[in-house]
Amino acid sequence: MAMNRDKRPQDQGDELDEHTVFINRCAKTVKGGRRMSFSAVIVVGDKEGRVGVGFGKANEVADAIRKGGEAARKDMRKITMKGKTIPHDVEGVCDGGRVILKPAPDGTGLIVGGGMRPVLEAAGIRDAVGKSLGSKNRLNVVKATMNALSKLRSEAEIMALRA
C-alpha cells in the first residue's frame, strides 16, 4: 500500500481523511554527533462534521505520523455546521495564534490560509472565509482553529439559551 504524505489510506476502512499539516525536525547534539527526532501535526476528519488534531513525536518520520494520527483519532470532536458552511462568525485563540472564521455563501470555497485549511477540509466545511492573526506557528493556528470550531452553536442552541 503506497503512502502519500498528505492523505493516507486507512486499513480499517473507517473512511477518515488524514492530513499531515507539518513535520518538524529537531536535532540534539550528543557525543557521537547530532541525533535527529521528528514531530508531526496530523488532522483527521470524516468530512461530515467530525475532526481531530494529533501531535506525534518519534525518532522516525513515519512513526511520528502514525502516533499523530492515533492521537487525532482519539481527539475527534463533533462540530456544528449549517449546510456546508459554519453557522456564524467565530474567533479562536491558542497561545499566540488567533483565527477568525466567517460563513460564506454556497460556491465560495475555502478562503483560508496555512493551518486552517486542512482542519476545515477534514471537517467537511466547503465554504468559509478565515483570517489568521498573531502567530504563524502552524501548531498554534491548528489548535486555534479547533478552538473556534468548538465554539460554534446551532440556531436552536442559541435560541434555547436566550429563552
PDB file of C-alpha atoms in Angstrom:
ATOM      1  CA  MET A   1       0.000   0.000   0.000  1.00  0.00           C
ATOM      2  CA  ALA A   2       1.557   3.302  -1.105  1.00  0.00           C
ATOM      3  CA  MET A   3       1.862   6.073   1.469  1.00  0.00           C
ATOM      4  CA  ASN A   4       1.054   9.645   0.496  1.00  0.00           C
ATOM      5  CA  ARG A   5       2.335  12.435   2.714  1.00  0.00           C
ATOM      6  CA  ASP A   6      -0.955  14.356   2.694  1.00  0.00           C
ATOM      7  CA  LYS A   7      -3.581  11.627   2.825  1.00  0.00           C
ATOM      8  CA  ARG A   8      -3.016   8.033   3.852  1.00  0.00           C
ATOM      9  CA  PRO A   9      -5.494   5.278   3.025  1.00  0.00           C
ATOM     10  CA  GLN A  10      -6.734   3.556   6.155  1.00  0.00           C
ATOM     11  CA  ASP A  11      -6.549  -0.202   6.619  1.00  0.00           C
ATOM     12  CA  GLN A  12      -9.595  -0.383   8.894  1.00  0.00           C
ATOM     13  CA  GLY A  13     -11.924   1.104   6.258  1.00  0.00           C
ATOM     14  CA  ASP A  14     -13.144   3.811   8.662  1.00  0.00           C
ATOM     15  CA  GLU A  15     -13.148   6.365   5.790  1.00  0.00           C
ATOM     16  CA  LEU A  16     -11.285   9.077   7.689  1.00  0.00           C
ATOM     17  CA  ASP A  17      -9.394  11.780   5.808  1.00  0.00           C
ATOM     18  CA  GLU A  18      -5.877  12.308   7.196  1.00  0.00           C
ATOM     19  CA  HIS A  19      -3.731  15.395   6.501  1.00  0.00           C
ATOM     20  CA  THR A  20      -0.143  15.954   7.583  1.00  0.00           C
ATOM     21  CA  VAL A  21      -0.033  19.666   8.403  1.00  0.00           C
ATOM     22  CA  PHE A  22       3.576  19.984   9.486  1.00  0.00           C
ATOM     23  CA  ILE A  23       6.654  17.868  10.167  1.00  0.00           C
ATOM     24  CA  ASN A  24       9.384  19.362  12.317  1.00  0.00           C
ATOM     25  CA  ARG A  25      12.940  18.008  12.504  1.00  0.00           C
ATOM     26  CA  CYS A  26      14.749  18.530  15.769  1.00  0.00           C
ATOM     27  CA  ALA A  27      18.468  17.863  16.376  1.00  0.00           C
ATOM     28  CA  LYS A  28      20.121  17.086  19.685  1.00  0.00           C
ATOM     29  CA  THR A  29      23.906  17.243  19.815  1.00  0.00           C
ATOM     30  CA  VAL A  30      25.436  14.274  21.610  1.00  0.00           C
ATOM     31  CA  LYS A  31      28.982  12.913  21.922  1.00  0.00           C
ATOM     32  CA  GLY A  32      28.769  10.993  18.633  1.00  0.00           C
ATOM     33  CA  GLY A  33      27.235  13.847  16.628  1.00  0.00           C
ATOM     34  CA  ARG A  34      23.686  15.010  16.031  1.00  0.00           C
ATOM     35  CA  ARG A  35      20.700  12.878  16.974  1.00  0.00           C
ATOM     36  CA  MET A  36      17.597  13.686  14.906  1.00  0.00           C
ATOM     37  CA  SER A  37      13.998  13.369  16.050  1.00  0.00           C
ATOM     38  CA  PHE A  38      10.757  14.380  14.375  1.00  0.00           C
ATOM     39  CA  SER A  39       7.374  15.754  15.371  1.00  0.00           C
ATOM     40  CA  ALA A  40       4.253  15.776  13.211  1.00  0.00           C
ATOM     41  CA  VAL A  41       0.928  17.630  13.383  1.00  0.00           C
ATOM     42  CA  ILE A  42      -1.861  15.480  11.922  1.00  0.00           C
ATOM     43  CA  VAL A  43      -5.518  16.363  11.236  1.00  0.00           C
ATOM     44  CA  VAL A  44      -8.111  13.597  10.842  1.00  0.00           C
ATOM     45  CA  GLY A  45     -11.754  14.069   9.838  1.00  0.00           C
ATOM     46  CA  ASP A  46     -14.719  12.286   8.284  1.00  0.00           C
ATOM     47  CA  LYS A  47     -15.844  15.279   6.135  1.00  0.00           C
ATOM     48  CA  GLU A  48     -19.232  15.135   7.883  1.00  0.00           C
ATOM     49  CA  GLY A  49     -18.613  17.325  10.916  1.00  0.00           C
ATOM     50  CA  ARG A  50     -16.132  15.286  12.978  1.00  0.00           C
ATOM     51  CA  VAL A  51     -12.484  16.358  13.188  1.00  0.00           C
ATOM     52  CA  GLY A  52      -9.481  15.740  15.442  1.00  0.00           C
ATOM     53  CA  VAL A  53      -5.912  17.013  15.766  1.00  0.00           C
ATOM     54  CA  GLY A  54      -2.932  14.973  16.922  1.00  0.00           C
ATOM     55  CA  PHE A  55       0.710  15.680  17.689  1.00  0.00           C
ATOM     56  CA  GLY A  56       3.195  12.809  17.438  1.00  0.00           C
ATOM     57  CA  LYS A  57       6.909  12.692  18.243  1.00  0.00           C
ATOM     58  CA  ALA A  58       9.362   9.933  17.357  1.00  0.00           C
ATOM     59  CA  ASN A  59      12.851   9.229  16.018  1.00  0.00           C
ATOM     60  CA  GLU A  60      11.443   8.375  12.559  1.00  0.00           C
ATOM     61  CA  VAL A  61       9.073  10.425  10.399  1.00  0.00           C
ATOM     62  CA  ALA A  62       6.712   7.502   9.731  1.00  0.00           C
ATOM     63  CA  ASP A  63       6.396   6.726  13.451  1.00  0.00           C
ATOM     64  CA  ALA A  64       5.714  10.392  14.268  1.00  0.00           C
ATOM     65  CA  ILE A  65       2.946  10.496  11.625  1.00  0.00           C
ATOM     66  CA  ARG A  66       1.435   7.231  12.904  1.00  0.00           C
ATOM     67  CA  LYS A  67       1.459   8.461  16.524  1.00  0.00           C
ATOM     68  CA  GLY A  68      -0.061  11.800  15.493  1.00  0.00           C
ATOM     69  CA  GLY A  69      -2.799  10.004  13.546  1.00  0.00           C
ATOM     70  CA  GLU A  70      -3.662   7.824  16.548  1.00  0.00           C
ATOM     71  CA  ALA A  71      -3.783  10.879  18.826  1.00  0.00           C
ATOM     72  CA  ALA A  72      -6.011  12.697  16.312  1.00  0.00           C
ATOM     73  CA  ARG A  73      -8.464   9.771  16.176  1.00  0.00           C
ATOM     74  CA  LYS A  74      -8.749   9.835  19.979  1.00  0.00           C
ATOM     75  CA  ASP A  75      -9.346  13.615  19.891  1.00  0.00           C
ATOM     76  CA  MET A  76     -12.214  13.526  17.328  1.00  0.00           C
ATOM     77  CA  ARG A  77     -14.929  16.111  18.078  1.00  0.00           C
ATOM     78  CA  LYS A  78     -18.310  16.832  16.523  1.00  0.00           C
ATOM     79  CA  ILE A  79     -18.644  20.372  15.202  1.00  0.00           C
ATOM     80  CA  THR A  80     -21.795  22.305  14.331  1.00  0.00           C
ATOM     81  CA  MET A  81     -22.335  23.061  10.651  1.00  0.00           C
ATOM     82  CA  LYS A  82     -25.026  24.810   8.640  1.00  0.00           C
ATOM     83  CA  GLY A  83     -25.100  23.016   5.305  1.00  0.00           C
ATOM     84  CA  LYS A  84     -21.518  23.111   4.041  1.00  0.00           C
ATOM     85  CA  THR A  85     -20.502  26.242   5.945  1.00  0.00           C
ATOM     86  CA  ILE A  86     -20.373  27.412   9.563  1.00  0.00           C
ATOM     87  CA  PRO A  87     -23.454  28.919  11.275  1.00  0.00           C
ATOM     88  CA  HIS A  88     -21.921  32.218  12.456  1.00  0.00           C
ATOM     89  CA  ASP A  89     -18.744  34.294  12.860  1.00  0.00           C
ATOM     90  CA  VAL A  90     -16.369  32.896  15.447  1.00  0.00           C
ATOM     91  CA  GLU A  91     -12.916  33.619  16.849  1.00  0.00           C
ATOM     92  CA  GLY A  92     -10.475  31.076  18.267  1.00  0.00           C
ATOM     93  CA  VAL A  93      -7.294  31.527  20.294  1.00  0.00           C
ATOM     94  CA  CYS A  94      -4.436  29.244  21.279  1.00  0.00           C
ATOM     95  CA  ASP A  95      -1.306  30.766  22.794  1.00  0.00           C
ATOM     96  CA  GLY A  96      -0.146  33.392  20.248  1.00  0.00           C
ATOM     97  CA  GLY A  97      -2.311  32.067  17.408  1.00  0.00           C
ATOM     98  CA  ARG A  98      -5.638  33.772  16.740  1.00  0.00           C
ATOM     99  CA  VAL A  99      -8.068  32.939  13.926  1.00  0.00           C
ATOM    100  CA  ILE A 100     -11.311  34.476  12.719  1.00  0.00           C
ATOM    101  CA  LEU A 101     -13.792  32.348  10.743  1.00  0.00           C
ATOM    102  CA  LYS A 102     -16.848  33.638   8.892  1.00  0.00           C
ATOM    103  CA  PRO A 103     -19.563  31.803   6.947  1.00  0.00           C
ATOM    104  CA  ALA A 104     -19.658  32.205   3.165  1.00  0.00           C
ATOM    105  CA  PRO A 105     -22.355  31.644   0.505  1.00  0.00           C
ATOM    106  CA  ASP A 106     -22.502  28.361  -1.444  1.00  0.00           C
ATOM    107  CA  GLY A 107     -19.814  28.049  -4.098  1.00  0.00           C
ATOM    108  CA  THR A 108     -17.370  30.465  -2.452  1.00  0.00           C
ATOM    109  CA  GLY A 109     -14.927  27.761  -1.383  1.00  0.00           C
ATOM    110  CA  LEU A 110     -12.442  27.883   1.464  1.00  0.00           C
ATOM    111  CA  ILE A 111     -10.681  31.227   1.579  1.00  0.00           C
ATOM    112  CA  VAL A 112      -8.360  30.467   4.483  1.00  0.00           C
ATOM    113  CA  GLY A 113      -4.638  30.168   4.914  1.00  0.00           C
ATOM    114  CA  GLY A 114      -1.977  27.965   6.422  1.00  0.00           C
ATOM    115  CA  GLY A 115      -3.019  25.515   9.101  1.00  0.00           C
ATOM    116  CA  MET A 116      -6.733  26.364   8.922  1.00  0.00           C
ATOM    117  CA  ARG A 117      -7.344  24.735   5.525  1.00  0.00           C
ATOM    118  CA  PRO A 118      -6.609  21.086   6.457  1.00  0.00           C
ATOM    119  CA  VAL A 119      -8.778  21.346   9.593  1.00  0.00           C
ATOM    120  CA  LEU A 120     -11.768  22.782   7.722  1.00  0.00           C
ATOM    121  CA  GLU A 121     -11.382  20.343   4.807  1.00  0.00           C
ATOM    122  CA  ALA A 122     -11.226  17.353   7.156  1.00  0.00           C
ATOM    123  CA  ALA A 123     -14.335  18.617   8.966  1.00  0.00           C
ATOM    124  CA  GLY A 124     -16.256  18.848   5.684  1.00  0.00           C
ATOM    125  CA  ILE A 125     -16.651  22.632   5.604  1.00  0.00           C
ATOM    126  CA  ARG A 126     -16.578  23.732   1.957  1.00  0.00           C
ATOM    127  CA  ASP A 127     -17.499  27.433   2.142  1.00  0.00           C
ATOM    128  CA  ALA A 128     -15.856  29.729   4.698  1.00  0.00           C
ATOM    129  CA  VAL A 129     -13.638  32.780   4.956  1.00  0.00           C
ATOM    130  CA  GLY A 130     -10.887  32.906   7.548  1.00  0.00           C
ATOM    131  CA  LYS A 131      -8.004  35.047   8.711  1.00  0.00           C
ATOM    132  CA  SER A 132      -5.052  34.032  10.838  1.00  0.00           C
ATOM    133  CA  LEU A 133      -3.797  36.782  13.148  1.00  0.00           C
ATOM    134  CA  GLY A 134      -0.841  36.812  15.505  1.00  0.00           C
ATOM    135  CA  SER A 135       1.443  33.792  15.498  1.00  0.00           C
ATOM    136  CA  LYS A 136       2.225  31.965  12.252  1.00  0.00           C
ATOM    137  CA  ASN A 137       3.182  28.803  14.164  1.00  0.00           C
ATOM    138  CA  ARG A 138       1.134  26.128  12.378  1.00  0.00           C
ATOM    139  CA  LEU A 139       0.508  24.067  15.514  1.00  0.00           C
ATOM    140  CA  ASN A 140      -0.982  27.097  17.299  1.00  0.00           C
ATOM    141  CA  VAL A 141      -3.030  28.049  14.214  1.00  0.00           C
ATOM    142  CA  VAL A 142      -4.446  24.496  14.009  1.00  0.00           C
ATOM    143  CA  LYS A 143      -5.281  24.499  17.730  1.00  0.00           C
ATOM    144  CA  ALA A 144      -6.856  27.982  17.464  1.00  0.00           C
ATOM    145  CA  THR A 145      -8.987  26.746  14.536  1.00  0.00           C
ATOM    146  CA  MET A 146     -10.160  23.782  16.630  1.00  0.00           C
ATOM    147  CA  ASN A 147     -10.927  26.206  19.475  1.00  0.00           C
ATOM    148  CA  ALA A 148     -13.015  28.332  17.102  1.00  0.00           C
ATOM    149  CA  LEU A 149     -14.896  25.306  15.736  1.00  0.00           C
ATOM    150  CA  SER A 150     -15.688  24.117  19.268  1.00  0.00           C
ATOM    151  CA  LYS A 151     -17.373  27.481  19.982  1.00  0.00           C
ATOM    152  CA  LEU A 152     -19.872  27.066  17.118  1.00  0.00           C
ATOM    153  CA  ARG A 153     -23.536  26.757  18.149  1.00  0.00           C
ATOM    154  CA  SER A 154     -26.603  25.939  16.088  1.00  0.00           C
ATOM    155  CA  GLU A 155     -29.529  28.346  15.817  1.00  0.00           C
ATOM    156  CA  ALA A 156     -31.648  26.097  18.052  1.00  0.00           C
ATOM    157  CA  GLU A 157     -28.971  26.035  20.800  1.00  0.00           C
ATOM    158  CA  ILE A 158     -28.689  29.835  20.762  1.00  0.00           C
ATOM    159  CA  MET A 159     -32.473  30.263  20.958  1.00  0.00           C
ATOM    160  CA  ALA A 160     -32.643  27.810  23.881  1.00  0.00           C
ATOM    161  CA  LEU A 161     -30.007  29.814  25.767  1.00  0.00           C
ATOM    162  CA  ARG A 162     -31.919  33.066  25.195  1.00  0.00           C
ATOM    163  CA  ALA A 163     -35.231  31.645  26.407  1.00  0.00           C
TER     164      ALA A 163
END
